[in-house]
Amino acid sequence: MDEKYLFNVKKGETLHIVDQDGTYDQDLDPGIPEETLLKMYRMMVLTRTYDEKAIKLQRAGRMGTYPPCSGQEATQAGSVFALKKDDWLVPSYRDICSMITLGISMKDLFLVWMGDDNGNRIPEGINSLPINIVVGSQLLHATGFAWAANIKKENIAVLTYVGDGGTSRGDFHTSLNFAGVFNVPAVYIIENNGFAISTRNKQETHAETLAQKALSYGIRGCRVDGMDVIAVYVAAKEALDRARKKEGPTLIESLCYRFGPHTTSDNPDLYRTKEELEKIMSKTDPVVRFKNYLIKKGIWDDKKESSLQEEAGDLVNKAAKEAEETPPPKFEELFENVFGNMPDYLQDEIDHYRKVSGGE
Amino acid sequence: MPMMNNIQAVNDALMYEMEKDKSVMVLGEDVAQIGGVFRGTSGLLDKFGSERVVDTPLSENGIIGTSVGLALNGMKPVAEIQFSGFIYAGYDQLVSHASRLRQRSMGRFHVPLVVRMPNGGGVRALEHHSESYETIFIHVPGLKVVYPCTPSDVKGLLTSSIRDPDPVVFLEHIKLYRSFREEVPEGEYTVPIGKGRIARKGKDVTIVAWGAMVNVSLEAAKKLEQNDIEAEVIDLRTLKPLDKGIILDSVKRTGRAVIVEESQRISGYASYLSAIIGEQCLLYLKAPVSRVSGYDIKFPLYRLEEKYLPGPESVIHAVNNIMSF
Ligand SMILES: Cc1ncc(C[n+]2csc(CCOP(=O)(O)OP(=O)(O)O)c2C)c(N)n1
């Protein structure tokens, strides 16, 4: 393990490499190749654009409920970039940037929020489970998935996320406990965005940090500045590498902030002031910070920025249009996917449906 | 009398009961500061303070399990589960303990607990936010299950549930929260648990429904009238203990029964009701009892939810079938 990346959960130290103005710690900077950096930035900008479009579509009645992820792009992109080809992602509902970064199409992601079950059909070849809405329950799937890799002697790692609120559920405790006992190759990132809907950290736990919970499971834990994509990448990469080498699971608390409402049906004015939000957004924004870093490195400028923004807008609009124009699945398809082989009673129900609805 | 919708009726009942009985408390995710995601508990924090109106950590198991303890030690918790689709980790505590402590202790202890839950579909929600699994509560010995449809019944039955000495699962249909308003009695108002109501009189066929299916059935009944079929619609209001009498009396008069449920067909409550009618009204029946249900699939994402949910057309189809039997 590389000494310079050691950080101590007990002391509550937070790994931080890049400042908001883009200056960075030369010693800690991992020297990610330029091409990779630009890809990472692209994913974050795409996601920010997607997020804004999704909210607009919902407000216009063209899409259902959507949980925005702005403010969390660095946590998500930074960790997914640390995955290797055969690794797996186990996302929650808010991990849009992770899913886009992994290569899931924005059209499919729109389809989910547009109420189309086909949006959750992750294409073969993309190593991700569908989004999960039952808070924290995906952690257990990640643990089991990684456990199977041990049994099958596969050298892969599994990456999963949970919100700060999700750490209050029994699922969090159980999955990390199993993870420790079975030494599974998984990395658990707590996206500490400050809120579980309206509930703040203080009302979720009496512990000083969420990372320190790792201690009680005998696994490694750390804290990272979640507005800093480089720091997240470094922490996630080290944890994933260790996992693949069977050196044990890691719990990472990534400190970020939810810029948007909990979902489009939430009214954040009831629990946080506009001043609080503006203060944080003006001081720290993961996308802006990364841009400043790229500029400091001399590989980004205004011209590149505006052409990326334009391209992102076009891609997102195209994806949304395609999703809107996609015909809904056939009702029958839902029956066909209850089991591998459809039992007679479901065929009877389809027949009944056709009779009542006047055929289809 | 003030006009209220269902969510206001929830709020009104809580306000009154908390004022009246200091042991009543409200707990759940996001219930205090923002008054719940549907605002059923709005204003309670200001009025009754943070000891009795509590934003808990995010844990259904924690909410129900500690409510059992709170209830055992003299409090009357009204726990909110944000959506019934998230109850399952808390279901353990309902099944294993809340419902049994009276029985386990042979009457020494009891658990006066109300678990409120938004339930049902039809509002274009995400996965797990549209579920109708009422049967899994009905099936548990020691749990009462209440599922009102109208604002007055919401108020009256929530009040009765809070006063009930035993655990009550109180289902609130999401689609009905703000869909209509009616005059609701002010102040103290109760509707007894275990009593259905005739939502519409008729002589040709009995339609039994609960939750949002009451309105669907009423709509169907209105359309059937144009074909000279007079349907009686029964709103069960309480699913357990069941008002068997109101069903049997009606079916004995009409000779025909259609049961309408939003939930899945296999082992749905309609199958139990159908069995009772078969057992106790056989000689009055002019046709087999008919069931209208949801399908035995996961509730679809919203593009297909209208196809999933029983609508007036499905009810009319069933009624026509048994009328021409
Ligand atoms: C088991 C469960 N309970 C309740 C909910 C409703 N709900 C959805 S998100 C949420 C808050 C989650 O907060 P957190 O874990 O911090 O993640 P965030 O939403 O901030 O990403 C709640 C209560 C749910 N989806 N699942």
PDB file of N, CA and C in Angstrom, chain A residues 149-200:
ATOM      1  N   ALA A 149     -17.576 -13.954  -6.378  1.00  0.00           N
ATOM      2  CA  ALA A 149     -16.303 -13.839  -7.108  1.00  0.00           C
ATOM      3  C   ALA A 149     -15.196 -14.577  -6.364  1.00  0.00           C
ATOM      4  N   ASN A 150     -15.233 -14.525  -5.051  1.00  0.00           N
ATOM      5  CA  ASN A 150     -14.264 -15.302  -4.263  1.00  0.00           C
ATOM      6  C   ASN A 150     -14.422 -16.786  -4.537  1.00  0.00           C
ATOM      7  N   ILE A 151     -15.655 -17.231  -4.463  1.00  0.00           N
ATOM      8  CA  ILE A 151     -15.908 -18.671  -4.645  1.00  0.00           C
ATOM      9  C   ILE A 151     -15.487 -19.106  -6.042  1.00  0.00           C
ATOM     10  N   LYS A 152     -15.779 -18.240  -7.021  1.00  0.00           N
ATOM     11  CA  LYS A 152     -15.450 -18.583  -8.408  1.00  0.00           C
ATOM     12  C   LYS A 152     -13.994 -18.264  -8.757  1.00  0.00           C
ATOM     13  N   LYS A 153     -13.247 -17.793  -7.782  1.00  0.00           N
ATOM     14  CA  LYS A 153     -11.837 -17.425  -7.982  1.00  0.00           C
ATOM     15  C   LYS A 153     -11.660 -16.410  -9.127  1.00  0.00           C
ATOM     16  N   GLU A 154     -12.565 -15.445  -9.160  1.00  0.00           N
ATOM     17  CA  GLU A 154     -12.451 -14.380 -10.157  1.00  0.00           C
ATOM     18  C   GLU A 154     -11.730 -13.199  -9.535  1.00  0.00           C
ATOM     19  N   ASN A 155     -10.875 -12.597 -10.326  1.00  0.00           N
ATOM     20  CA  ASN A 155     -10.171 -11.424  -9.812  1.00  0.00           C
ATOM     21  C   ASN A 155     -10.895 -10.137 -10.166  1.00  0.00           C
ATOM     22  N   ILE A 156     -12.063  -9.991  -9.581  1.00  0.00           N
ATOM     23  CA  ILE A 156     -12.806  -8.771  -9.886  1.00  0.00           C
ATOM     24  C   ILE A 156     -13.140  -8.053  -8.592  1.00  0.00           C
ATOM     25  N   ALA A 157     -13.570  -6.803  -8.748  1.00  0.00           N
ATOM     26  CA  ALA A 157     -14.049  -6.058  -7.589  1.00  0.00           C
ATOM     27  C   ALA A 157     -15.460  -5.558  -7.887  1.00  0.00           C
ATOM     28  N   VAL A 158     -16.200  -5.282  -6.831  1.00  0.00           N
ATOM     29  CA  VAL A 158     -17.565  -4.777  -6.964  1.00  0.00           C
ATOM     30  C   VAL A 158     -17.635  -3.416  -6.279  1.00  0.00           C
ATOM     31  N   LEU A 159     -18.237  -2.470  -6.973  1.00  0.00           N
ATOM     32  CA  LEU A 159     -18.366  -1.113  -6.434  1.00  0.00           C
ATOM     33  C   LEU A 159     -19.835  -0.809  -6.187  1.00  0.00           C
ATOM     34  N   THR A 160     -20.130  -0.329  -4.993  1.00  0.00           N
ATOM     35  CA  THR A 160     -21.523   0.032  -4.716  1.00  0.00           C
ATOM     36  C   THR A 160     -21.587   1.321  -3.897  1.00  0.00           C
ATOM     37  N   TYR A 161     -22.775   1.871  -3.817  1.00  0.00           N
ATOM     38  CA  TYR A 161     -22.969   3.153  -3.135  1.00  0.00           C
ATOM     39  C   TYR A 161     -24.154   3.082  -2.172  1.00  0.00           C
ATOM     40  N   VAL A 162     -24.118   3.957  -1.214  1.00  0.00           N
ATOM     41  CA  VAL A 162     -25.277   4.136  -0.337  1.00  0.00           C
ATOM     42  C   VAL A 162     -25.281   5.596   0.115  1.00  0.00           C
ATOM     43  N   GLY A 163     -26.472   6.128   0.390  1.00  0.00           N
ATOM     44  CA  GLY A 163     -26.539   7.494   0.897  1.00  0.00           C
ATOM     45  C   GLY A 163     -26.239   7.531   2.391  1.00  0.00           C
ATOM     46  N   ASP A 164     -26.084   8.720   2.926  1.00  0.00           N
ATOM     47  CA  ASP A 164     -25.846   8.847   4.372  1.00  0.00           C
ATOM     48  C   ASP A 164     -27.040   8.282   5.148  1.00  0.00           C
ATOM     49  N   GLY A 165     -28.231   8.530   4.651  1.00  0.00           N
ATOM     50  CA  GLY A 165     -29.426   8.003   5.325  1.00  0.00           C
ATOM     51  C   GLY A 165     -29.430   6.480   5.334  1.00  0.00           C
ATOM     52  N   GLY A 166     -28.972   5.915   4.244  1.00  0.00           N
ATOM     53  CA  GLY A 166     -28.966   4.462   4.111  1.00  0.00           C
ATOM     54  C   GLY A 166     -28.096   3.767   5.143  1.00  0.00           C
ATOM     55  N   THR A 167     -27.148   4.509   5.730  1.00  0.00           N
ATOM     56  CA  THR A 167     -26.286   3.869   6.735  1.00  0.00           C
ATOM     57  C   THR A 167     -27.054   3.558   8.020  1.00  0.00           C
ATOM     58  N   SER A 168     -28.274   4.096   8.138  1.00  0.00           N
ATOM     59  CA  SER A 168     -29.070   3.820   9.343  1.00  0.00           C
ATOM     60  C   SER A 168     -29.805   2.491   9.255  1.00  0.00           C
ATOM     61  N   ARG A 169     -29.836   1.913   8.072  1.00  0.00           N
ATOM     62  CA  ARG A 169     -30.622   0.692   7.925  1.00  0.00           C
ATOM     63  C   ARG A 169     -29.806  -0.537   8.328  1.00  0.00           C
ATOM     64  N   GLY A 170     -30.524  -1.554   8.741  1.00  0.00           N
ATOM     65  CA  GLY A 170     -29.878  -2.806   9.096  1.00  0.00           C
ATOM     66  C   GLY A 170     -29.077  -3.379   7.936  1.00  0.00           C
ATOM     67  N   ASP A 171     -29.543  -3.126   6.724  1.00  0.00           N
ATOM     68  CA  ASP A 171     -28.850  -3.643   5.541  1.00  0.00           C
ATOM     69  C   ASP A 171     -27.398  -3.169   5.490  1.00  0.00           C
ATOM     70  N   PHE A 172     -27.172  -1.942   5.918  1.00  0.00           N
ATOM     71  CA  PHE A 172     -25.807  -1.396   5.914  1.00  0.00           C
ATOM     72  C   PHE A 172     -24.935  -2.207   6.868  1.00  0.00           C
ATOM     73  N   HIS A 173     -25.424  -2.374   8.070  1.00  0.00           N
ATOM     74  CA  HIS A 173     -24.695  -3.144   9.076  1.00  0.00           C
ATOM     75  C   HIS A 173     -24.422  -4.562   8.580  1.00  0.00           C
ATOM     76  N   THR A 174     -25.465  -5.195   8.104  1.00  0.00           N
ATOM     77  CA  THR A 174     -25.329  -6.603   7.732  1.00  0.00           C
ATOM     78  C   THR A 174     -24.378  -6.785   6.554  1.00  0.00           C
ATOM     79  N   SER A 175     -24.478  -5.913   5.582  1.00  0.00           N
ATOM     80  CA  SER A 175     -23.633  -6.124   4.402  1.00  0.00           C
ATOM     81  C   SER A 175     -22.165  -5.912   4.744  1.00  0.00           C
ATOM     82  N   LEU A 176     -21.879  -4.933   5.576  1.00  0.00           N
ATOM     83  CA  LEU A 176     -20.470  -4.714   5.931  1.00  0.00           C
ATOM     84  C   LEU A 176     -19.965  -5.796   6.866  1.00  0.00           C
ATOM     85  N   ASN A 177     -20.833  -6.274   7.709  1.00  0.00           N
ATOM     86  CA  ASN A 177     -20.427  -7.372   8.591  1.00  0.00           C
ATOM     87  C   ASN A 177     -20.107  -8.628   7.786  1.00  0.00           C
ATOM     88  N   PHE A 178     -20.990  -8.963   6.858  1.00  0.00           N
ATOM     89  CA  PHE A 178     -20.720 -10.110   5.968  1.00  0.00           C
ATOM     90  C   PHE A 178     -19.439  -9.849   5.161  1.00  0.00           C
ATOM     91  N   ALA A 179     -19.326  -8.618   4.692  1.00  0.00           N
ATOM     92  CA  ALA A 179     -18.163  -8.276   3.852  1.00  0.00           C
ATOM     93  C   ALA A 179     -16.872  -8.568   4.591  1.00  0.00           C
ATOM     94  N   GLY A 180     -16.843  -8.190   5.871  1.00  0.00           N
ATOM     95  CA  GLY A 180     -15.645  -8.442   6.667  1.00  0.00           C
ATOM     96  C   GLY A 180     -15.438  -9.928   6.898  1.00  0.00           C
ATOM     97  N   VAL A 181     -16.499 -10.597   7.303  1.00  0.00           N
ATOM     98  CA  VAL A 181     -16.385 -12.021   7.637  1.00  0.00           C
ATOM     99  C   VAL A 181     -15.934 -12.836   6.425  1.00  0.00           C
ATOM    100  N   PHE A 182     -16.486 -12.522   5.252  1.00  0.00           N
ATOM    101  CA  PHE A 182     -16.144 -13.320   4.069  1.00  0.00           C
ATOM    102  C   PHE A 182     -15.066 -12.661   3.211  1.00  0.00           C
ATOM    103  N   ASN A 183     -14.508 -11.603   3.718  1.00  0.00           N
ATOM    104  CA  ASN A 183     -13.406 -10.914   3.042  1.00  0.00           C
ATOM    105  C   ASN A 183     -13.712 -10.690   1.556  1.00  0.00           C
ATOM    106  N   VAL A 184     -14.830 -10.082   1.288  1.00  0.00           N
ATOM    107  CA  VAL A 184     -15.280  -9.980  -0.102  1.00  0.00           C
ATOM    108  C   VAL A 184     -14.602  -8.805  -0.823  1.00  0.00           C
ATOM    109  N   PRO A 185     -14.408  -8.950  -2.120  1.00  0.00           N
ATOM    110  CA  PRO A 185     -13.761  -7.888  -2.894  1.00  0.00           C
ATOM    111  C   PRO A 185     -14.755  -6.794  -3.291  1.00  0.00           C
ATOM    112  N   ALA A 186     -15.212  -6.046  -2.312  1.00  0.00           N
ATOM    113  CA  ALA A 186     -16.176  -4.995  -2.623  1.00  0.00           C
ATOM    114  C   ALA A 186     -15.741  -3.676  -2.007  1.00  0.00           C
ATOM    115  N   VAL A 187     -16.158  -2.600  -2.660  1.00  0.00           N
ATOM    116  CA  VAL A 187     -15.896  -1.252  -2.148  1.00  0.00           C
ATOM    117  C   VAL A 187     -17.243  -0.552  -1.989  1.00  0.00           C
ATOM    118  N   TYR A 188     -17.454  -0.038  -0.799  1.00  0.00           N
ATOM    119  CA  TYR A 188     -18.731   0.587  -0.440  1.00  0.00           C
ATOM    120  C   TYR A 188     -18.506   2.085  -0.289  1.00  0.00           C
ATOM    121  N   ILE A 189     -19.152   2.859  -1.122  1.00  0.00           N
ATOM    122  CA  ILE A 189     -18.973   4.308  -1.009  1.00  0.00           C
ATOM    123  C   ILE A 189     -20.238   4.929  -0.424  1.00  0.00           C
ATOM    124  N   ILE A 190     -20.067   5.604   0.688  1.00  0.00           N
ATOM    125  CA  ILE A 190     -21.190   6.372   1.241  1.00  0.00           C
ATOM    126  C   ILE A 190     -21.153   7.738   0.572  1.00  0.00           C
ATOM    127  N   GLU A 191     -22.186   8.035  -0.189  1.00  0.00           N
ATOM    128  CA  GLU A 191     -22.266   9.367  -0.794  1.00  0.00           C
ATOM    129  C   GLU A 191     -22.917  10.271   0.243  1.00  0.00           C
ATOM    130  N   ASN A 192     -22.095  10.868   1.048  1.00  0.00           N
ATOM    131  CA  ASN A 192     -22.650  11.723   2.103  1.00  0.00           C
ATOM    132  C   ASN A 192     -22.966  13.095   1.530  1.00  0.00           C
ATOM    133  N   ASN A 193     -24.204  13.214   1.032  1.00  0.00           N
ATOM    134  CA  ASN A 193     -24.615  14.483   0.412  1.00  0.00           C
ATOM    135  C   ASN A 193     -25.343  15.374   1.415  1.00  0.00           C
ATOM    136  N   GLY A 194     -25.238  15.010   2.690  1.00  0.00           N
ATOM    137  CA  GLY A 194     -25.777  15.876   3.732  1.00  0.00           C
ATOM    138  C   GLY A 194     -27.217  15.598   4.116  1.00  0.00           C
ATOM    139  N   PHE A 195     -27.964  14.946   3.234  1.00  0.00           N
ATOM    140  CA  PHE A 195     -29.403  14.822   3.480  1.00  0.00           C
ATOM    141  C   PHE A 195     -29.931  13.432   3.158  1.00  0.00           C
ATOM    142  N   ALA A 196     -30.886  12.998   3.957  1.00  0.00           N
ATOM    143  CA  ALA A 196     -31.752  11.891   3.582  1.00  0.00           C
ATOM    144  C   ALA A 196     -33.137  12.537   3.499  1.00  0.00           C
ATOM    145  N   ILE A 197     -33.534  12.890   2.296  1.00  0.00           N
ATOM    146  CA  ILE A 197     -34.664  13.797   2.071  1.00  0.00           C
ATOM    147  C   ILE A 197     -34.450  15.040   2.936  1.00  0.00           C
ATOM    148  N   SER A 198     -35.156  15.162   4.077  1.00  0.00           N
ATOM    149  CA  SER A 198     -34.991  16.374   4.899  1.00  0.00           C
ATOM    150  C   SER A 198     -34.083  16.128   6.100  1.00  0.00           C
ATOM    151  N   THR A 199     -33.682  14.873   6.276  1.00  0.00           N
ATOM    152  CA  THR A 199     -33.011  14.503   7.518  1.00  0.00           C
ATOM    153  C   THR A 199     -31.498  14.645   7.397  1.00  0.00           C
ATOM    154  N   ARG A 200     -30.907  15.375   8.326  1.00  0.00           N
ATOM    155  CA  ARG A 200     -29.458  15.622   8.262  1.00  0.00           C
ATOM    156  C   ARG A 200     -28.692  14.549   9.022  1.00  0.00           C
TER     157      ARG A 200
END
